[in-house]
PDB file of C-alpha atoms and ligand atoms in Angstrom:
ATOM      1  CA  MET A   1      -8.716  -0.077  72.051  1.00 83.00           C
ATOM      2  CA  THR A   2      -8.223   3.497  73.829  1.00 93.00           C
ATOM      3  CA  GLN A   3      -8.202   3.272  77.419  1.00 96.00           C
ATOM      4  CA  ARG A   4     -10.782   5.487  79.034  1.00 98.00           C
ATOM      5  CA  THR A   5     -11.869   6.496  82.252  1.00 98.00           C
ATOM      6  CA  ALA A   6     -15.130   5.253  83.355  1.00 98.00           C
ATOM      7  CA  LEU A   7     -17.123   6.191  86.073  1.00 98.00           C
ATOM      8  CA  VAL A   8     -19.940   4.096  87.413  1.00 98.00           C
ATOM      9  CA  THR A   9     -22.172   5.128  90.426  1.00 98.00           C
ATOM     10  CA  GLY A  10     -23.169   2.969  92.406  1.00 97.00           C
ATOM     11  CA  GLY A  11     -20.584   0.343  91.342  1.00 97.00           C
ATOM     12  CA  THR A  12     -20.578  -1.658  94.284  1.00 97.00           C
ATOM     13  CA  GLY A  13     -23.693  -3.063  94.151  1.00 96.00           C
ATOM     14  CA  GLY A  14     -25.176  -6.036  92.328  1.00 96.00           C
ATOM     15  CA  ILE A  15     -25.501  -4.841  88.458  1.00 98.00           C
ATOM     16  CA  GLY A  16     -22.633  -2.039  89.281  1.00 98.00           C
ATOM     17  CA  THR A  17     -20.242  -4.685  90.133  1.00 98.00           C
ATOM     18  CA  ALA A  18     -20.529  -6.791  86.764  1.00 98.00           C
ATOM     19  CA  ILE A  19     -20.620  -3.380  84.866  1.00 98.00           C
ATOM     20  CA  VAL A  20     -17.154  -2.206  86.766  1.00 98.00           C
ATOM     21  CA  ARG A  21     -15.895  -5.702  86.207  1.00 98.00           C
ATOM     22  CA  TYR A  22     -16.716  -5.641  82.352  1.00 98.00           C
ATOM     23  CA  LEU A  23     -15.233  -2.019  81.672  1.00 98.00           C
ATOM     24  CA  ALA A  24     -12.015  -2.929  83.652  1.00 98.00           C
ATOM     25  CA  LYS A  25     -11.556  -6.290  82.026  1.00 97.00           C
ATOM     26  CA  GLN A  26     -11.680  -4.411  78.642  1.00 96.00           C
ATOM     27  CA  GLY A  27      -8.786  -2.217  79.977  1.00 97.00           C
ATOM     28  CA  HIS A  28     -10.618   0.937  80.873  1.00 98.00           C
ATOM     29  CA  LYS A  29      -9.628   2.986  84.450  1.00 98.00           C
ATOM     30  CA  VAL A  30     -12.605   2.358  86.256  1.00 98.00           C
ATOM     31  CA  VAL A  31     -13.448   4.212  89.586  1.00 98.00           C
ATOM     32  CA  THR A  32     -16.691   4.428  91.343  1.00 98.00           C
ATOM     33  CA  ASN A  33     -18.128   6.181  94.528  1.00 97.00           C
ATOM     34  CA  TYR A  34     -18.593   5.374  97.971  1.00 94.00           C
ATOM     35  CA  ARG A  35     -20.477   6.636 101.410  1.00 93.00           C
ATOM     36  CA  ASP A  36     -18.969   3.640 103.413  1.00 92.00           C
ATOM     37  CA  GLU A  37     -15.707   3.690 103.109  1.00 93.00           C
ATOM     38  CA  GLU A  38     -15.189   0.412 105.076  1.00 94.00           C
ATOM     39  CA  LYS A  39     -17.589  -1.803 103.272  1.00 94.00           C
ATOM     40  CA  THR A  40     -16.303  -0.457  99.978  1.00 95.00           C
ATOM     41  CA  GLU A  41     -12.678  -0.814 100.842  1.00 95.00           C
ATOM     42  CA  ALA A  42     -13.395  -4.878 101.441  1.00 96.00           C
ATOM     43  CA  TRP A  43     -15.256  -4.732  98.010  1.00 97.00           C
ATOM     44  CA  ARG A  44     -12.178  -3.226  96.245  1.00 97.00           C
ATOM     45  CA  LYS A  45      -9.753  -5.827  98.206  1.00 97.00           C
ATOM     46  CA  ALA A  46     -11.885  -8.679  96.887  1.00 97.00           C
ATOM     47  CA  MET A  47     -12.147  -7.209  93.416  1.00 97.00           C
ATOM     48  CA  ALA A  48      -8.196  -6.635  93.328  1.00 97.00           C
ATOM     49  CA  GLN A  49      -7.852 -10.267  94.459  1.00 97.00           C
ATOM     50  CA  ASP A  50     -10.023 -11.150  91.650  1.00 96.00           C
ATOM     51  CA  GLY A  51      -7.258  -9.121  89.148  1.00 96.00           C
ATOM     52  CA  ILE A  52      -9.597  -6.073  88.817  1.00 97.00           C
ATOM     53  CA  GLU A  53      -8.215  -2.671  89.813  1.00 97.00           C
ATOM     54  CA  VAL A  54     -10.933  -0.169  90.949  1.00 98.00           C
ATOM     55  CA  THR A  55     -10.762   3.514  92.059  1.00 98.00           C
ATOM     56  CA  THR A  56     -13.100   4.518  94.591  1.00 98.00           C
ATOM     57  CA  VAL A  57     -13.747   7.983  95.596  1.00 98.00           C
ATOM     58  CA  PRO A  58     -16.106   9.551  98.453  1.00 97.00           C
ATOM     59  CA  GLY A  59     -19.432  10.747  96.946  1.00 98.00           C
ATOM     60  CA  ASP A  60     -22.974  11.025  97.504  1.00 98.00           C
ATOM     61  CA  VAL A  61     -24.890  11.134  94.584  1.00 98.00           C
ATOM     62  CA  CYS A  62     -27.936  12.896  96.052  1.00 98.00           C
ATOM     63  CA  ASP A  63     -25.653  15.858  96.985  1.00 98.00           C
ATOM     64  CA  PRO A  64     -24.627  18.014  94.306  1.00 98.00           C
ATOM     65  CA  GLY A  65     -21.550  19.604  96.308  1.00 98.00           C
ATOM     66  CA  SER A  66     -20.428  15.977  97.243  1.00 98.00           C
ATOM     67  CA  CYS A  67     -20.271  15.164  93.268  1.00 98.00           C
ATOM     68  CA  GLN A  68     -18.624  18.246  92.365  1.00 98.00           C
ATOM     69  CA  SER A  69     -16.052  17.161  94.976  1.00 98.00           C
ATOM     70  CA  MET A  70     -16.166  13.674  93.448  1.00 98.00           C
ATOM     71  CA  ILE A  71     -15.546  14.312  89.943  1.00 98.00           C
ATOM     72  CA  ASP A  72     -12.434  16.950  90.877  1.00 98.00           C
ATOM     73  CA  ALA A  73     -10.858  13.837  93.063  1.00 98.00           C
ATOM     74  CA  ILE A  74     -11.177  11.600  89.848  1.00 98.00           C
ATOM     75  CA  HIS A  75      -9.967  14.242  87.705  1.00 97.00           C
ATOM     76  CA  HIS A  76      -6.977  14.420  89.998  1.00 97.00           C
ATOM     77  CA  LYS A  77      -6.408  10.911  90.302  1.00 97.00           C
ATOM     78  CA  LEU A  78      -7.498   9.700  86.868  1.00 97.00           C
ATOM     79  CA  GLY A  79      -8.311  12.494  84.777  1.00 97.00           C
ATOM     80  CA  PRO A  80     -11.427  13.531  82.910  1.00 98.00           C
ATOM     81  CA  VAL A  81     -14.102  11.089  83.209  1.00 98.00           C
ATOM     82  CA  ASP A  82     -14.967   9.620  79.153  1.00 98.00           C
ATOM     83  CA  ILE A  83     -17.359   6.919  80.186  1.00 98.00           C
ATOM     84  CA  LEU A  84     -20.143   7.871  83.063  1.00 98.00           C
ATOM     85  CA  VAL A  85     -22.565   5.162  83.949  1.00 98.00           C
ATOM     86  CA  ASN A  86     -25.710   6.759  86.089  1.00 98.00           C
ATOM     87  CA  ASN A  87     -26.236   3.306  87.747  1.00 98.00           C
ATOM     88  CA  ALA A  88     -26.807   4.130  91.455  1.00 98.00           C
ATOM     89  CA  GLY A  89     -30.191   3.222  92.766  1.00 97.00           C
ATOM     90  CA  ILE A  90     -33.000   2.192  95.451  1.00 97.00           C
ATOM     91  CA  THR A  91     -36.284   0.770  95.915  1.00 97.00           C
ATOM     92  CA  ARG A  92     -38.568   1.867  98.552  1.00 98.00           C
ATOM     93  CA  ASP A  93     -41.782  -0.171  97.562  1.00 97.00           C
ATOM     94  CA  THR A  94     -44.923   0.599  98.845  1.00 98.00           C
ATOM     95  CA  THR A  95     -48.479   1.074  97.028  1.00 98.00           C
ATOM     96  CA  PHE A  96     -48.831   4.844  96.893  1.00 98.00           C
ATOM     97  CA  HIS A  97     -51.392   5.559  99.152  1.00 98.00           C
ATOM     98  CA  LYS A  98     -49.164   4.312 102.002  1.00 98.00           C
ATOM     99  CA  MET A  99     -45.852   5.780 100.446  1.00 98.00           C
ATOM    100  CA  THR A 100     -44.384   8.728 102.741  1.00 98.00           C
ATOM    101  CA  TYR A 101     -42.490  11.926 101.201  1.00 98.00           C
ATOM    102  CA  GLN A 102     -39.585  10.682 102.472  1.00 98.00           C
ATOM    103  CA  GLN A 103     -39.837   7.273 100.102  1.00 98.00           C
ATOM    104  CA  TRP A 104     -40.892   9.513  97.424  1.00 98.00           C
ATOM    105  CA  MET A 105     -38.040  11.767  97.652  1.00 98.00           C
ATOM    106  CA  ASP A 106     -35.448   8.839  98.410  1.00 98.00           C
ATOM    107  CA  VAL A 107     -36.164   7.210  95.510  1.00 98.00           C
ATOM    108  CA  VAL A 108     -36.371  10.424  93.121  1.00 98.00           C
ATOM    109  CA  ASN A 109     -33.316  11.958  94.844  1.00 98.00           C
ATOM    110  CA  THR A 110     -31.016   8.927  94.426  1.00 98.00           C
ATOM    111  CA  ASN A 111     -32.460   7.344  90.660  1.00 98.00           C
ATOM    112  CA  LEU A 112     -33.023  10.565  89.076  1.00 98.00           C
ATOM    113  CA  ASN A 113     -31.727  13.351  90.685  1.00 98.00           C
ATOM    114  CA  ALA A 114     -28.433  11.872  90.838  1.00 98.00           C
ATOM    115  CA  CYS A 115     -28.373  11.876  87.117  1.00 98.00           C
ATOM    116  CA  PHE A 116     -27.937  15.928  87.190  1.00 98.00           C
ATOM    117  CA  ASN A 117     -25.694  15.813  90.392  1.00 98.00           C
ATOM    118  CA  VAL A 118     -23.201  13.545  88.751  1.00 98.00           C
ATOM    119  CA  THR A 119     -23.943  14.338  85.043  1.00 98.00           C
ATOM    120  CA  ARG A 120     -23.366  18.271  85.229  1.00 98.00           C
ATOM    121  CA  PRO A 121     -19.853  18.203  86.521  1.00 98.00           C
ATOM    122  CA  VAL A 122     -18.641  15.876  83.803  1.00 98.00           C
ATOM    123  CA  ILE A 123     -20.283  17.215  80.738  1.00 98.00           C
ATOM    124  CA  GLU A 124     -18.433  20.279  80.133  1.00 97.00           C
ATOM    125  CA  ASP A 125     -15.210  18.731  79.569  1.00 97.00           C
ATOM    126  CA  MET A 126     -16.736  15.965  77.255  1.00 98.00           C
ATOM    127  CA  ARG A 127     -17.881  18.981  74.963  1.00 98.00           C
ATOM    128  CA  THR A 128     -14.523  20.228  75.439  1.00 98.00           C
ATOM    129  CA  ARG A 129     -12.917  17.076  74.490  1.00 98.00           C
ATOM    130  CA  LYS A 130     -15.642  16.349  71.790  1.00 98.00           C
ATOM    131  CA  TRP A 131     -15.920  12.525  73.321  1.00 98.00           C
ATOM    132  CA  GLY A 132     -18.008  10.992  76.096  1.00 98.00           C
ATOM    133  CA  ARG A 133     -19.969   8.087  76.718  1.00 98.00           C
ATOM    134  CA  ILE A 134     -23.231   8.540  79.220  1.00 99.00           C
ATOM    135  CA  VAL A 135     -25.111   5.616  79.982  1.00 98.00           C
ATOM    136  CA  GLN A 136     -28.266   5.752  82.425  1.00 98.00           C
ATOM    137  CA  ILE A 137     -29.152   2.374  83.978  1.00 98.00           C
ATOM    138  CA  SER A 138     -32.948   2.427  84.119  1.00 98.00           C
ATOM    139  CA  SER A 139     -35.492  -0.111  84.748  1.00 98.00           C
ATOM    140  CA  ILE A 140     -38.222  -2.421  82.720  1.00 98.00           C
ATOM    141  CA  ASN A 141     -40.489  -0.398  85.756  1.00 98.00           C
ATOM    142  CA  GLY A 142     -40.051   2.737  83.981  1.00 98.00           C
ATOM    143  CA  GLN A 143     -41.287   1.369  81.053  1.00 98.00           C
ATOM    144  CA  LYS A 144     -44.575  -0.555  81.900  1.00 97.00           C
ATOM    145  CA  GLY A 145     -45.138   0.591  85.412  1.00 98.00           C
ATOM    146  CA  GLN A 146     -45.163  -1.414  88.377  1.00 97.00           C
ATOM    147  CA  TYR A 147     -47.690  -2.303  91.657  1.00 97.00           C
ATOM    148  CA  GLY A 148     -45.812  -0.777  94.595  1.00 97.00           C
ATOM    149  CA  GLN A 149     -43.086   1.178  92.799  1.00 98.00           C
ATOM    150  CA  ALA A 150     -44.856   4.528  91.816  1.00 98.00           C
ATOM    151  CA  ASN A 151     -41.621   6.500  93.012  1.00 98.00           C
ATOM    152  CA  TYR A 152     -39.240   4.427  91.186  1.00 98.00           C
ATOM    153  CA  ALA A 153     -41.091   4.110  88.099  1.00 98.00           C
ATOM    154  CA  ALA A 154     -41.681   7.996  87.875  1.00 98.00           C
ATOM    155  CA  ALA A 155     -37.766   8.236  88.456  1.00 98.00           C
ATOM    156  CA  LYS A 156     -36.750   5.645  86.191  1.00 98.00           C
ATOM    157  CA  ALA A 157     -38.721   6.923  83.375  1.00 98.00           C
ATOM    158  CA  GLY A 158     -37.605  10.400  83.983  1.00 98.00           C
ATOM    159  CA  MET A 159     -34.117   8.934  83.125  1.00 98.00           C
ATOM    160  CA  HIS A 160     -34.763   8.332  79.541  1.00 97.00           C
ATOM    161  CA  GLY A 161     -36.370  11.595  79.290  1.00 98.00           C
ATOM    162  CA  PHE A 162     -33.223  12.729  80.643  1.00 98.00           C
ATOM    163  CA  THR A 163     -31.057  10.522  77.950  1.00 98.00           C
ATOM    164  CA  ILE A 164     -33.122  11.422  75.032  1.00 98.00           C
ATOM    165  CA  SER A 165     -32.515  15.481  75.570  1.00 98.00           C
ATOM    166  CA  LEU A 166     -28.963  14.948  76.259  1.00 98.00           C
ATOM    167  CA  ALA A 167     -28.522  13.147  73.523  1.00 98.00           C
ATOM    168  CA  GLN A 168     -29.892  15.933  71.144  1.00 98.00           C
ATOM    169  CA  GLU A 169     -27.765  18.640  73.211  1.00 98.00           C
ATOM    170  CA  ASN A 170     -24.430  16.691  72.865  1.00 98.00           C
ATOM    171  CA  ALA A 171     -24.481  14.952  69.650  1.00 98.00           C
ATOM    172  CA  ARG A 172     -22.258  17.283  68.002  1.00 98.00           C
ATOM    173  CA  PHE A 173     -19.773  16.760  70.528  1.00 98.00           C
ATOM    174  CA  GLY A 174     -18.984  13.112  69.854  1.00 98.00           C
ATOM    175  CA  ILE A 175     -21.212  12.300  73.324  1.00 98.00           C
ATOM    176  CA  THR A 176     -23.727   9.580  73.052  1.00 98.00           C
ATOM    177  CA  VAL A 177     -26.169   9.509  75.701  1.00 98.00           C
ATOM    178  CA  ASN A 178     -28.263   6.098  76.110  1.00 98.00           C
ATOM    179  CA  THR A 179     -30.548   4.084  78.421  1.00 98.00           C
ATOM    180  CA  VAL A 180     -30.352   0.686  79.219  1.00 98.00           C
ATOM    181  CA  SER A 181     -33.744  -0.814  80.691  1.00 98.00           C
ATOM    182  CA  PRO A 182     -33.156  -3.972  82.667  1.00 98.00           C
ATOM    183  CA  GLY A 183     -35.778  -6.208  83.585  1.00 98.00           C
ATOM    184  CA  TYR A 184     -35.701  -8.386  86.903  1.00 98.00           C
ATOM    185  CA  VAL A 185     -31.938  -9.291  87.491  1.00 98.00           C
ATOM    186  CA  ALA A 186     -30.791 -11.637  90.284  1.00 96.00           C
ATOM    187  CA  THR A 187     -29.323  -9.059  92.712  1.00 96.00           C
ATOM    188  CA  ASP A 188     -29.981  -8.328  96.245  1.00 94.00           C
ATOM    189  CA  MET A 189     -32.809  -5.630  95.066  1.00 94.00           C
ATOM    190  CA  VAL A 190     -35.112  -8.263  93.532  1.00 95.00           C
ATOM    191  CA  MET A 191     -34.202 -10.984  95.982  1.00 94.00           C
ATOM    192  CA  ALA A 192     -35.573  -8.572  98.725  1.00 94.00           C
ATOM    193  CA  VAL A 193     -39.196  -8.619  96.941  1.00 94.00           C
ATOM    194  CA  PRO A 194     -41.383 -11.284  98.704  1.00 94.00           C
ATOM    195  CA  GLU A 195     -40.805 -14.988  97.575  1.00 95.00           C
ATOM    196  CA  GLU A 196     -44.313 -15.451  96.439  1.00 96.00           C
ATOM    197  CA  VAL A 197     -44.579 -11.997  94.990  1.00 94.00           C
ATOM    198  CA  ARG A 198     -41.068 -12.866  93.035  1.00 96.00           C
ATOM    199  CA  GLU A 199     -42.260 -16.313  91.559  1.00 96.00           C
ATOM    200  CA  LYS A 200     -45.417 -14.548  89.984  1.00 96.00           C
ATOM    201  CA  ILE A 201     -42.727 -12.329  88.201  1.00 96.00           C
ATOM    202  CA  VAL A 202     -40.346 -14.858  86.959  1.00 97.00           C
ATOM    203  CA  ALA A 203     -43.596 -16.800  85.816  1.00 98.00           C
ATOM    204  CA  GLN A 204     -44.064 -13.896  83.457  1.00 97.00           C
ATOM    205  CA  ILE A 205     -40.515 -13.582  81.795  1.00 98.00           C
ATOM    206  CA  PRO A 206     -40.722 -15.785  78.292  1.00 98.00           C
ATOM    207  CA  VAL A 207     -37.298 -16.349  78.921  1.00 98.00           C
ATOM    208  CA  GLY A 208     -38.424 -18.431  82.288  1.00 97.00           C
ATOM    209  CA  ARG A 209     -35.346 -17.014  84.561  1.00 97.00           C
ATOM    210  CA  LEU A 210     -34.344 -13.730  86.239  1.00 97.00           C
ATOM    211  CA  GLY A 211     -31.405 -11.941  84.239  1.00 98.00           C
ATOM    212  CA  LYS A 212     -27.708 -12.064  85.331  1.00 98.00           C
ATOM    213  CA  PRO A 213     -25.586  -8.984  86.129  1.00 98.00           C
ATOM    214  CA  GLU A 214     -23.304  -9.870  83.527  1.00 98.00           C
ATOM    215  CA  GLU A 215     -26.138  -9.584  80.584  1.00 98.00           C
ATOM    216  CA  ILE A 216     -26.597  -6.038  81.658  1.00 98.00           C
ATOM    217  CA  ALA A 217     -23.288  -5.113  81.785  1.00 98.00           C
ATOM    218  CA  HIS A 218     -22.793  -6.748  78.345  1.00 98.00           C
ATOM    219  CA  ALA A 219     -24.691  -3.669  76.845  1.00 98.00           C
ATOM    220  CA  VAL A 220     -23.588  -1.104  78.979  1.00 98.00           C
ATOM    221  CA  ALA A 221     -20.094  -2.134  77.352  1.00 98.00           C
ATOM    222  CA  PHE A 222     -21.448  -1.959  74.247  1.00 98.00           C
ATOM    223  CA  PHE A 223     -22.752   1.620  74.410  1.00 98.00           C
ATOM    224  CA  THR A 224     -19.406   2.662  75.352  1.00 98.00           C
ATOM    225  CA  THR A 225     -17.372   1.410  72.345  1.00 97.00           C
ATOM    226  CA  GLU A 226     -15.736   3.407  69.585  1.00 96.00           C
ATOM    227  CA  GLU A 227     -18.011   1.291  66.776  1.00 97.00           C
ATOM    228  CA  ALA A 228     -21.552   2.566  68.831  1.00 98.00           C
ATOM    229  CA  SER A 229     -20.826   6.237  67.975  1.00 98.00           C
ATOM    230  CA  TRP A 230     -24.362   6.377  65.566  1.00 98.00           C
ATOM    231  CA  ILE A 231     -26.124   5.229  68.543  1.00 98.00           C
ATOM    232  CA  THR A 232     -27.699   8.154  70.867  1.00 98.00           C
ATOM    233  CA  GLY A 233     -31.205   8.527  72.645  1.00 98.00           C
ATOM    234  CA  ALA A 234     -31.650   4.617  72.270  1.00 98.00           C
ATOM    235  CA  ASN A 235     -33.285   2.843  75.176  1.00 98.00           C
ATOM    236  CA  LEU A 236     -32.451  -1.068  75.132  1.00 98.00           C
ATOM    237  CA  ALA A 237     -34.616  -3.285  76.943  1.00 98.00           C
ATOM    238  CA  ILE A 238     -33.132  -6.264  78.556  1.00 98.00           C
ATOM    239  CA  ASN A 239     -35.457  -8.254  79.979  1.00 98.00           C
ATOM    240  CA  GLY A 240     -36.058 -11.879  79.333  1.00 98.00           C
ATOM    241  CA  GLY A 241     -38.719 -10.783  77.035  1.00 98.00           C
ATOM    242  CA  HIS A 242     -41.018  -9.352  79.912  1.00 98.00           C
ATOM    243  CA  TYR A 243     -42.045  -6.151  78.396  1.00 98.00           C
ATOM    244  CA  MET A 244     -41.501  -5.855  74.398  1.00 97.00           C
ATOM    245  CA  GLY A 245     -42.475  -2.355  74.196  1.00 86.00           C
ATOM    246  CA  TRP A 246     -41.387  -0.243  71.396  1.00 73.00           C
TER     247      TRP A 246
HETATM  248  N1  CAA B   1     -51.331  -6.448  90.726  1.00 97.50           N
HETATM  249  C1  CAA B   1     -52.458  -6.384  91.231  1.00 97.50           C
HETATM  250  N2  CAA B   1     -52.546  -6.391  92.602  1.00 97.50           N
HETATM  251  C2  CAA B   1     -51.681  -6.581  93.108  1.00 97.50           C
HETATM  252  C3  CAA B   1     -50.278  -6.831  92.405  1.00 97.50           C
HETATM  253  C4  CAA B   1     -50.102  -6.733  91.098  1.00 97.50           C
HETATM  254  N3  CAA B   1     -49.080  -6.619  90.621  1.00 97.50           N
HETATM  255  N4  CAA B   1     -49.405  -6.893  93.578  1.00 97.50           N
HETATM  256  C5  CAA B   1     -49.882  -6.817  94.830  1.00 97.50           C
HETATM  257  N5  CAA B   1     -51.249  -6.985  94.358  1.00 97.50           N
HETATM  258  C6  CAA B   1     -52.458  -7.032  95.276  1.00 97.50           C
HETATM  259  C7  CAA B   1     -52.098  -8.357  96.274  1.00 97.50           C
HETATM  260  O1  CAA B   1     -52.422  -9.685  95.960  1.00 97.50           O
HETATM  261  C8  CAA B   1     -53.129  -7.947  97.576  1.00 97.50           C
HETATM  262  O2  CAA B   1     -54.106  -8.084  97.533  1.00 97.50           O
HETATM  263  P1  CAA B   1     -55.502  -8.646  98.555  1.00 97.50           P
HETATM  264  O3  CAA B   1     -55.167  -7.466  99.411  1.00 97.50           O
HETATM  265  O4  CAA B   1     -56.700  -8.481  97.676  1.00 97.50           O
HETATM  266  O5  CAA B   1     -54.937  -9.798  98.803  1.00 97.50           O
HETATM  267  C9  CAA B   1     -52.814  -6.234  97.743  1.00 97.50           C
HETATM  268  O6  CAA B   1     -52.230  -5.861  96.194  1.00 97.50           O
HETATM  269  C10 CAA B   1     -51.340  -5.874  98.648  1.00 97.50           C
HETATM  270  O7  CAA B   1     -51.659  -4.821  98.446  1.00 97.50           O
HETATM  271  P2  CAA B   1     -51.126  -3.860  99.822  1.00 97.50           P
HETATM  272  O8  CAA B   1     -51.418  -2.469  99.349  1.00 97.50           O
HETATM  273  O9  CAA B   1     -51.547  -4.318 100.927  1.00 97.50           O
HETATM  274  O10 CAA B   1     -49.483  -4.002  99.479  1.00 97.50           O
HETATM  275  P3  CAA B   1     -48.319  -4.308 100.198  1.00 97.50           P
HETATM  276  O11 CAA B   1     -48.256  -3.516 101.570  1.00 97.50           O
HETATM  277  O12 CAA B   1     -48.731  -5.786 101.135  1.00 97.50           O
HETATM  278  O13 CAA B   1     -47.082  -4.238  99.446  1.00 97.50           O
HETATM  279  C11 CAA B   1     -46.020  -4.633  97.541  1.00 97.50           C
HETATM  280  C12 CAA B   1     -47.573  -4.641  98.596  1.00 97.50           C
HETATM  281  C13 CAA B   1     -44.816  -3.775  98.436  1.00 97.50           C
HETATM  282  C14 CAA B   1     -46.036  -3.916  96.218  1.00 97.50           C
HETATM  283  C15 CAA B   1     -45.636  -6.005  97.373  1.00 97.50           C
HETATM  284  O14 CAA B   1     -46.332  -6.824  96.870  1.00 97.50           O
HETATM  285  C16 CAA B   1     -44.210  -6.079  96.611  1.00 97.50           C
HETATM  286  O15 CAA B   1     -43.180  -5.818  96.926  1.00 97.50           O
HETATM  287  N6  CAA B   1     -44.338  -6.210  95.406  1.00 97.50           N
HETATM  288  C17 CAA B   1     -43.162  -6.211  94.344  1.00 97.50           C
HETATM  289  C18 CAA B   1     -42.866  -4.790  93.869  1.00 97.50           C
HETATM  290  C19 CAA B   1     -41.561  -5.050  92.768  1.00 97.50           C
HETATM  291  O16 CAA B   1     -41.870  -5.795  91.932  1.00 97.50           O
HETATM  292  N7  CAA B   1     -40.660  -4.368  92.699  1.00 97.50           N
HETATM  293  C20 CAA B   1     -39.484  -4.337  92.297  1.00 97.50           C
HETATM  294  C21 CAA B   1     -38.247  -4.523  92.916  1.00 97.50           C
HETATM  295  S1  CAA B   1     -36.690  -4.979  92.157  1.00 97.50           S
HETATM  296  C22 CAA B   1     -36.507  -3.808  90.876  1.00 97.50           C
HETATM  297  O17 CAA B   1     -37.048  -2.665  91.240  1.00 97.50           O
HETATM  298  C23 CAA B   1     -35.301  -3.623  90.107  1.00 97.50           C
HETATM  299  C24 CAA B   1     -35.638  -3.315  88.616  1.00 97.50           C
HETATM  300  O18 CAA B   1     -35.640  -2.306  88.137  1.00 97.50           O
HETATM  301  C25 CAA B   1     -36.615  -4.304  87.956  1.00 97.50           C
END
């Protein structure tokens, strides 16, 4: 297997950590961004103790200038980014009639605008080198909508629109662009949903449980392989059967 440089944004989070771990175990050079240096350094050390070497660089995915500096720093340390996983994401759940402009903007900036901010500085290099793998981490709620998530569902649906356009523009350059849409996975984000609401959600999952972060990481890693070079513009739903749309 060819060793690649893989950037996973938000790599210290629940699903992000699993993706970092999976790609590193496959032999890739993995890097993630941070805003909180101290917290990230503790996370990096814990990963290293577990045999997973991760490079960390400062970078705020909501800020285009910061993302350009982040990509420059990665280029300097590890070379050009071959694999990009746009994973950083947040929720600010509330019904729309109570939602503030800030709650809307924070979610759209972190989940959707970040795709522009991080992908724009890596795409030209990928096109020049005629190889690239870009994976967006969207959500089941971008497919089916969710009570209390007008901001998040709009941003997550937008990520797939981004995927299918970028896939068309870059197919000739050996770059594939795909989306993974996880359902409810056992991470801090999902555990923050009030317990009684969460129990009702789990009751709607045919497989009968929350997903595991590794189950998402496995699919992301699949999209980054050499063998997946004919898969582009796809959206892979991984949700325990919770939503079975086309
Ligand atoms: N359908 C219909 N009615 C619903 C509903 C639903 N899905 N969910 C709640 N309601 C109803 C309640 O029963 C309640 O009704 P009553 O007033 O008649 O009792 C009413 O809506 C509450 O509405 P409010 O406007 O007062 O809402 P709230 O301020 O109490 O907050 C909420 C509600 C924030 C949306 C809360 O229900 C919640 O957190 N829901 C979970 C949202 C969710 O699934 N988030 C996913 C987070 S994880 C993630 O995002 C990862 C991923 O990609 C999957």
